[in-house]
Amino acid sequence: MSPENRKQALIDAALELFGSAAPERVTMEDVAAHAQVSRALVYRYFSNIEEIHVAALRTSVDDLVARIRRERDGDLLTQLQDTIGEFVAFAEDHAAGYIALLRGGSVIATSETAAMVDEARHAAVDEVLVRLEIADPSPFLLLTLRCWVAACEGALLTWLQERTLAREELVPWLSGQLVAMIAATAGHDPAIAAFIAKLESLA
């Protein structure tokens, strides 16, 4: 196995562990055992567990951005729900790590990891704008979309911990929240009224 592939295998092993255990509870020894390699080999590629946290998050963010930017068919609402579904699936695949990173006071959060999380948030906003075919969004619309992404994160954190709804119920509810928030913004921003009518005709 090449050094690059070996390093990625260690990151993949860490991601699997972070999916079921909070990252702050995972040690270098755990990664070595899960990857079925020696502890010394892990230290050859990573100086400490924090470096693995960052590398794993980089891989996760790249995966999420690729998922939400994937080409989609169907009407506007179908495309939006499919995009939201990718976000929910990502959160499920990395449940423990997702919860640990986004909850307040996470011990794995750093300025570097925060920048990567923001990168994913910006990608989500940009993708909604692409689906809406809006090249020059107003300040009101940008604020609305950023608030909606924050609301999605909060809803997903609660959902992952409580699981009181099926995924099939959660996804259309989140897309409905987007429609409702944009509709509320229309009262302050007449420029998006045409897009409201387009979304509501599909809801």
Coordinates of C-alpha atoms in Angstrom, one line a residue:
M1 CA 0.0 0.0 0.0
S2 CA 1.4 3.4 -1.0
P3 CA 2.0 6.0 1.8
E4 CA -0.9 8.1 0.5
N5 CA -3.3 5.1 0.5
R6 CA -2.1 4.1 3.9
K7 CA -2.8 7.5 5.3
Q8 CA -6.2 7.6 3.8
A9 CA -6.9 4.1 5.3
L10 CA -6.1 5.5 8.7
I11 CA -8.4 8.5 8.1
D12 CA -11.2 6.1 7.0
A13 CA -10.7 4.0 10.1
A14 CA -11.0 7.1 12.3
L15 CA -14.1 8.2 10.4
E16 CA -15.7 4.8 11.2
L17 CA -14.9 5.3 14.8
F18 CA -16.2 8.8 14.9
G19 CA -19.5 7.6 13.5
S20 CA -20.2 5.7 16.7
A21 CA -18.1 7.4 19.3
A22 CA -17.5 11.1 20.1
P23 CA -14.1 12.0 18.6
E24 CA -12.8 13.2 21.9
R25 CA -13.2 9.6 23.2
V26 CA -11.1 8.1 20.3
T27 CA -7.4 7.6 20.9
M28 CA -4.5 6.9 18.6
E29 CA -4.5 3.4 19.9
D30 CA -8.2 3.0 18.9
V31 CA -7.4 4.1 15.4
A32 CA -4.5 1.7 15.2
A33 CA -6.6 -1.2 16.4
H34 CA -9.5 -0.4 14.1
A35 CA -7.2 -0.1 11.1
Q36 CA -5.4 -3.3 12.2
V37 CA -1.9 -1.7 12.2
S38 CA 0.7 -0.9 14.8
R39 CA 0.5 2.2 17.0
A40 CA 3.9 3.2 15.6
L41 CA 2.5 3.2 12.1
V42 CA -0.2 5.7 13.0
Y43 CA 2.4 8.0 14.6
R44 CA 4.3 7.8 11.3
Y45 CA 1.5 9.7 9.6
F46 CA 0.0 11.7 12.5
S47 CA 1.7 13.4 15.4
N48 CA -1.4 13.3 17.6
I49 CA -5.2 12.6 17.6
E50 CA -5.9 16.3 16.8
E51 CA -4.3 15.9 13.4
I52 CA -6.5 12.9 12.7
H53 CA -9.5 15.0 13.8
V54 CA -8.6 17.7 11.2
A55 CA -7.8 15.2 8.4
A56 CA -11.0 13.3 9.1
L57 CA -13.1 16.4 9.0
R58 CA -11.4 17.6 5.8
T59 CA -12.4 14.3 4.2
S60 CA -15.9 14.6 5.6
V61 CA -16.4 18.2 4.4
D62 CA -15.1 17.3 0.9
D63 CA -17.6 14.3 0.8
L64 CA -20.5 16.5 2.0
V65 CA -19.8 19.3 -0.5
A66 CA -19.5 16.7 -3.4
R67 CA -22.9 15.2 -2.3
I68 CA -24.8 18.4 -2.2
R69 CA -23.4 19.6 -5.5
R70 CA -24.3 16.5 -7.4
E71 CA -26.4 17.0 -10.5
R72 CA -30.1 16.3 -9.9
D73 CA -33.2 15.8 -11.9
G74 CA -36.8 16.7 -11.2
D75 CA -38.6 19.9 -10.3
L76 CA -37.2 22.5 -7.9
L77 CA -38.7 21.1 -4.8
T78 CA -37.6 17.6 -5.7
Q79 CA -34.0 18.8 -6.2
L80 CA -34.0 20.7 -2.9
Q81 CA -35.4 17.7 -1.0
D82 CA -32.8 15.5 -2.6
T83 CA -30.0 17.9 -1.5
I84 CA -31.4 18.0 2.0
G85 CA -31.6 14.2 2.0
E86 CA -27.8 14.1 1.2
F87 CA -27.2 16.4 4.2
V88 CA -29.3 14.2 6.5
A89 CA -27.6 11.0 5.2
F90 CA -24.2 12.6 5.9
A91 CA -25.2 13.5 9.4
E92 CA -26.4 9.9 10.0
D93 CA -23.2 8.4 8.6
H94 CA -21.1 10.5 11.0
A95 CA -23.6 10.8 13.8
A96 CA -21.4 10.9 16.9
G97 CA -18.7 13.1 15.3
Y98 CA -21.4 15.4 13.9
I99 CA -23.0 15.8 17.3
A100 CA -19.6 16.3 19.1
L101 CA -18.3 18.9 16.6
L102 CA -21.5 21.1 16.5
R103 CA -22.6 21.0 20.1
G104 CA -21.5 23.9 22.3
G105 CA -18.0 23.6 23.8
S106 CA -16.8 20.7 21.8
V107 CA -13.2 19.9 22.8
I108 CA -12.4 19.0 19.2
A109 CA -13.4 22.3 17.8
T110 CA -10.6 24.6 16.7
S111 CA -10.3 27.6 14.4
E112 CA -9.3 25.2 11.6
T113 CA -12.2 22.9 12.1
A114 CA -14.6 25.8 12.5
A115 CA -13.4 27.1 9.1
M116 CA -14.1 23.8 7.5
V117 CA -17.6 23.6 9.0
D118 CA -18.2 27.1 7.7
E119 CA -17.1 25.9 4.3
A120 CA -19.8 23.3 4.3
R121 CA -22.4 25.8 5.4
H122 CA -21.4 28.2 2.6
A123 CA -21.6 25.4 0.1
A124 CA -25.1 24.5 1.2
V125 CA -26.2 28.2 0.8
D126 CA -24.6 28.4 -2.6
E127 CA -26.3 25.2 -3.7
V128 CA -29.7 26.4 -2.8
L129 CA -29.1 29.6 -4.8
V130 CA -28.0 27.5 -7.7
R131 CA -31.3 25.5 -7.5
L132 CA -33.3 28.7 -7.2
E133 CA -31.3 30.1 -10.2
I134 CA -30.4 33.3 -8.3
A135 CA -27.0 34.7 -9.2
D136 CA -27.2 37.9 -7.2
P137 CA -29.1 37.3 -3.9
S138 CA -30.2 40.2 -1.8
P139 CA -28.8 40.6 1.7
F140 CA -32.2 39.6 3.1
L141 CA -32.2 36.3 1.1
L142 CA -28.6 35.5 2.1
L143 CA -29.5 36.1 5.7
T144 CA -32.6 33.9 5.4
L145 CA -30.6 31.0 3.8
R146 CA -27.9 31.2 6.4
C147 CA -30.4 31.1 9.2
W148 CA -32.1 28.1 7.5
V149 CA -28.8 26.2 7.4
A150 CA -28.3 26.9 11.1
A151 CA -31.9 25.7 11.8
C152 CA -31.2 22.5 9.9
E153 CA -28.1 21.9 12.0
G154 CA -30.0 22.4 15.2
A155 CA -32.8 20.2 14.0
L156 CA -30.4 17.4 12.9
L157 CA -28.6 17.5 16.3
T158 CA -31.9 17.0 18.1
W159 CA -33.0 14.4 15.6
L160 CA -29.8 12.4 15.8
Q161 CA -30.1 12.2 19.6
E162 CA -33.8 11.6 19.9
R163 CA -34.9 10.0 16.6
T164 CA -38.6 10.9 17.2
L165 CA -39.2 11.2 13.4
A166 CA -38.4 9.0 10.4
R167 CA -36.0 10.4 7.9
E168 CA -38.8 10.4 5.4
E169 CA -40.7 12.8 7.6
L170 CA -37.7 15.0 8.5
V171 CA -36.5 15.8 4.9
P172 CA -39.8 17.3 3.6
W173 CA -40.3 19.2 6.9
L174 CA -36.8 20.8 6.5
S175 CA -37.6 21.8 2.9
G176 CA -41.0 23.2 4.1
Q177 CA -39.1 25.3 6.6
L178 CA -37.0 26.7 3.8
V179 CA -40.1 27.6 1.8
A180 CA -41.7 29.2 4.8
M181 CA -38.6 31.2 5.7
I182 CA -38.2 32.5 2.2
A183 CA -41.9 33.4 2.2
A184 CA -41.5 35.4 5.4
T185 CA -38.6 37.2 3.8
A186 CA -40.7 38.2 0.8
G187 CA -42.5 40.7 2.9
H188 CA -39.3 42.6 3.3
D189 CA -37.7 41.9 -0.1
P190 CA -40.1 42.2 -3.1
A191 CA -37.4 41.0 -5.4
I192 CA -37.9 37.4 -4.4
A193 CA -41.7 37.3 -4.7
A194 CA -41.5 35.5 -8.0
F195 CA -39.4 32.8 -6.5
I196 CA -41.9 32.4 -3.6
A197 CA -44.7 31.7 -6.1
K198 CA -42.5 29.2 -7.9
L199 CA -41.7 27.3 -4.6
E200 CA -45.3 27.4 -3.3
S201 CA -46.6 26.0 -6.6
L202 CA -44.4 22.9 -6.0
A203 CA -45.0 22.5 -2.2

